[in-house]
Amino acid sequence: LLNGNNDPGPFDISEDQWQAVQRKTLSLKPQVGGFFDFGGTLAGLKNAEMLAMVGIGDWVTGILERDGAPVSSVVPEEGGIQWTESYSIVSTSTKKDIVKKYIEYTASPEGQVKSAQMLGYPGFCVTHAGRALLNEVDSAEARRSGQLDGGENDPVALINQG
């Protein structure tokens, strides 16, 4: 993207452009720290040894933001990578009723808010009712995580923008 690799898209580049990406990436190696070393990543971001980090999720900056560190997460205009986690009920389970109740709770507005408020790995409220409740009971977390209608990092707006 730095070199204009956005037409038609950042992943549709020539061999020469790919070589340039690799050279640029390797030139940044002295500035990289904390790769999957969560303690080092958290400390490096908090004490400004690391000025940027790609990857492991909003939960890292969420921990630091809640602790007063001047950090935040952003999604580039071009988009980002996302994964989805799912709940399943095994067909042979003898406790399907309990598991179903748990899944129903986590999908409820109250369950979504509890998930969004987790310190170590917060989730997003995925329904209008969940998002509304988060804004009502914890507006600071709603702002921090971009769960505001029309907010800069609003996941729904980002998805709708394509």
Tab-separated table of C-alpha atoms in Angstrom:
chain	number	residue	atom	x	y	z
A	1	LEU	CA	0.000	0.000	0.000
A	2	LEU	CA	2.900	2.313	0.787
A	3	ASN	CA	4.069	2.000	-2.816
A	4	GLY	CA	0.628	2.313	-4.363
A	5	ASN	CA	-0.122	-1.421	-4.495
A	6	ASN	CA	-3.841	-0.834	-4.184
A	7	ASP	CA	-4.994	-0.923	-7.785
A	8	PRO	CA	-6.587	-3.385	-8.368
A	9	GLY	CA	-5.756	-4.554	-4.821
A	10	PRO	CA	-2.898	-5.050	-2.365
A	11	PHE	CA	-2.780	-8.807	-3.005
A	12	ASP	CA	-2.782	-8.629	-6.797
A	13	ILE	CA	0.795	-7.462	-7.354
A	14	SER	CA	3.598	-8.297	-9.745
A	15	GLU	CA	6.703	-10.269	-8.850
A	16	ASP	CA	8.722	-7.023	-8.750
A	17	GLN	CA	6.185	-5.439	-6.403
A	18	TRP	CA	6.294	-8.541	-4.188
A	19	GLN	CA	10.086	-8.330	-4.031
A	20	ALA	CA	9.787	-4.659	-3.030
A	21	VAL	CA	7.322	-5.611	-0.261
A	22	GLN	CA	9.770	-8.208	1.040
A	23	ARG	CA	12.712	-5.756	0.978
A	24	LYS	CA	10.691	-3.095	2.808
A	25	THR	CA	9.434	-5.603	5.372
A	26	LEU	CA	12.930	-6.909	6.089
A	27	SER	CA	14.245	-3.338	6.422
A	28	LEU	CA	11.823	-2.858	9.323
A	29	LYS	CA	13.119	-5.895	11.227
A	30	PRO	CA	15.171	-3.856	13.750
A	31	GLN	CA	11.966	-2.075	14.762
A	32	VAL	CA	9.984	-5.256	15.377
A	33	GLY	CA	9.536	-6.771	18.799
A	34	GLY	CA	7.192	-8.970	20.753
A	35	PHE	CA	6.263	-11.439	18.032
A	36	PHE	CA	3.944	-13.819	19.899
A	37	ASP	CA	5.676	-12.948	23.157
A	38	PHE	CA	2.625	-11.507	24.875
A	39	GLY	CA	4.510	-10.222	27.909
A	40	GLY	CA	7.074	-8.499	25.689
A	41	THR	CA	4.349	-7.164	23.414
A	42	LEU	CA	2.360	-5.709	26.301
A	43	ALA	CA	5.451	-4.190	27.942
A	44	GLY	CA	6.859	-2.903	24.642
A	45	LEU	CA	3.641	-1.127	23.691
A	46	LYS	CA	3.136	0.288	27.177
A	47	ASN	CA	6.643	1.713	27.506
A	48	ALA	CA	6.793	2.879	23.845
A	49	GLU	CA	9.604	0.518	22.802
A	50	MET	CA	7.145	-0.656	20.140
A	51	LEU	CA	5.277	2.060	18.297
A	52	ALA	CA	3.078	-0.201	16.190
A	53	MET	CA	2.007	-3.813	16.070
A	54	VAL	CA	0.231	-5.855	13.457
A	55	GLY	CA	-1.909	-8.761	14.325
A	56	ILE	CA	-2.921	-10.433	17.486
A	57	GLY	CA	-6.058	-8.485	18.192
A	58	ASP	CA	-7.800	-5.623	19.874
A	59	TRP	CA	-7.649	-7.450	23.188
A	60	VAL	CA	-3.961	-6.477	23.553
A	61	THR	CA	-4.603	-2.759	23.194
A	62	GLY	CA	-7.778	-3.164	25.242
A	63	ILE	CA	-5.779	-4.422	28.233
A	64	LEU	CA	-3.327	-1.558	27.866
A	65	GLU	CA	-5.972	1.134	27.254
A	66	ARG	CA	-7.883	0.075	30.345
A	67	ASP	CA	-4.600	0.372	32.261
A	68	GLY	CA	-4.100	3.946	31.036
A	69	ALA	CA	-1.613	3.374	28.207
A	70	PRO	CA	-1.967	5.740	25.224
A	71	VAL	CA	-2.628	3.023	22.626
A	72	SER	CA	-5.543	2.027	20.415
A	73	SER	CA	-6.484	-0.360	17.642
A	74	VAL	CA	-7.349	0.658	14.103
A	75	VAL	CA	-8.559	-1.171	11.020
A	76	PRO	CA	-7.002	0.140	7.801
A	77	GLU	CA	-9.319	1.586	5.171
A	78	GLU	CA	-8.374	-1.353	2.949
A	79	GLY	CA	-9.706	-3.812	5.521
A	80	GLY	CA	-8.230	-6.410	7.793
A	81	ILE	CA	-8.225	-10.106	8.510
A	82	GLN	CA	-10.871	-11.466	10.828
A	83	TRP	CA	-11.681	-14.853	12.195
A	84	THR	CA	-14.838	-16.151	13.707
A	85	GLU	CA	-15.177	-18.560	16.563
A	86	SER	CA	-18.201	-20.794	16.939
A	87	TYR	CA	-19.975	-22.873	19.531
A	88	SER	CA	-21.051	-26.402	18.695
A	89	ILE	CA	-23.019	-29.096	20.416
A	90	VAL	CA	-21.563	-32.538	19.856
A	91	SER	CA	-24.237	-34.974	18.710
A	92	THR	CA	-23.227	-37.553	21.323
A	93	SER	CA	-23.230	-35.103	24.244
A	94	THR	CA	-25.278	-36.124	27.255
A	95	LYS	CA	-25.481	-32.480	28.362
A	96	LYS	CA	-27.014	-30.844	25.288
A	97	ASP	CA	-29.586	-28.960	27.369
A	98	ILE	CA	-26.896	-27.253	29.496
A	99	VAL	CA	-24.765	-26.409	26.468
A	100	LYS	CA	-27.788	-24.991	24.647
A	101	LYS	CA	-28.585	-22.763	27.642
A	102	TYR	CA	-24.982	-21.542	27.716
A	103	ILE	CA	-25.022	-20.725	24.009
A	104	GLU	CA	-28.360	-18.936	24.407
A	105	TYR	CA	-26.908	-16.886	27.269
A	106	THR	CA	-23.750	-15.917	25.330
A	107	ALA	CA	-25.930	-14.821	22.395
A	108	SER	CA	-28.207	-12.756	24.661
A	109	PRO	CA	-27.571	-9.028	25.112
A	110	GLU	CA	-26.368	-9.664	28.690
A	111	GLY	CA	-23.998	-12.415	27.571
A	112	GLN	CA	-22.616	-10.266	24.770
A	113	VAL	CA	-21.942	-7.427	27.210
A	114	LYS	CA	-20.119	-9.804	29.583
A	115	SER	CA	-18.032	-10.994	26.633
A	116	ALA	CA	-17.286	-7.406	25.566
A	117	GLN	CA	-16.164	-6.565	29.102
A	118	MET	CA	-13.706	-9.443	29.453
A	119	LEU	CA	-10.268	-8.042	30.195
A	120	GLY	CA	-8.185	-10.633	28.371
A	121	TYR	CA	-10.102	-11.420	25.210
A	122	PRO	CA	-13.140	-9.178	24.770
A	123	GLY	CA	-15.705	-9.916	22.114
A	124	PHE	CA	-17.999	-7.737	20.048
A	125	CYS	CA	-21.699	-7.408	20.640
A	126	VAL	CA	-23.117	-8.923	17.467
A	127	THR	CA	-26.778	-7.958	17.756
A	128	HIS	CA	-28.446	-4.554	17.922
A	129	ALA	CA	-29.789	-5.386	21.388
A	130	GLY	CA	-26.349	-6.444	22.634
A	131	ARG	CA	-24.702	-3.324	21.272
A	132	ALA	CA	-27.437	-1.090	22.727
A	133	LEU	CA	-27.014	-2.691	26.149
A	134	LEU	CA	-23.226	-2.282	26.032
A	135	ASN	CA	-23.632	1.421	25.210
A	136	GLU	CA	-26.079	1.744	28.095
A	137	VAL	CA	-24.082	-0.073	30.790
A	138	ASP	CA	-20.462	0.505	29.690
A	139	SER	CA	-20.179	3.410	27.289
A	140	ALA	CA	-16.412	3.608	27.892
A	141	GLU	CA	-15.894	0.085	26.517
A	142	ALA	CA	-18.294	0.749	23.658
A	143	ARG	CA	-16.207	3.805	22.698
A	144	ARG	CA	-12.868	2.018	23.216
A	145	SER	CA	-13.824	-0.918	21.029
A	146	GLY	CA	-15.610	1.118	18.361
A	147	GLN	CA	-19.035	-0.325	19.085
A	148	LEU	CA	-20.776	2.961	18.411
A	149	ASP	CA	-23.061	3.437	15.444
A	150	GLY	CA	-21.032	5.256	12.818
A	151	GLY	CA	-17.855	5.251	14.929
A	152	GLU	CA	-14.436	5.190	13.252
A	153	ASN	CA	-13.828	1.508	14.009
A	154	ASP	CA	-17.497	0.455	13.988
A	155	PRO	CA	-17.319	-3.144	12.698
A	156	VAL	CA	-20.797	-2.941	11.182
A	157	ALA	CA	-19.940	0.233	9.256
A	158	LEU	CA	-16.621	-1.284	8.108
A	159	ILE	CA	-18.419	-4.383	6.817
A	160	ASN	CA	-21.039	-2.273	5.038
A	161	GLN	CA	-18.284	-0.183	3.426
A	162	GLY	CA	-16.859	-3.372	1.941
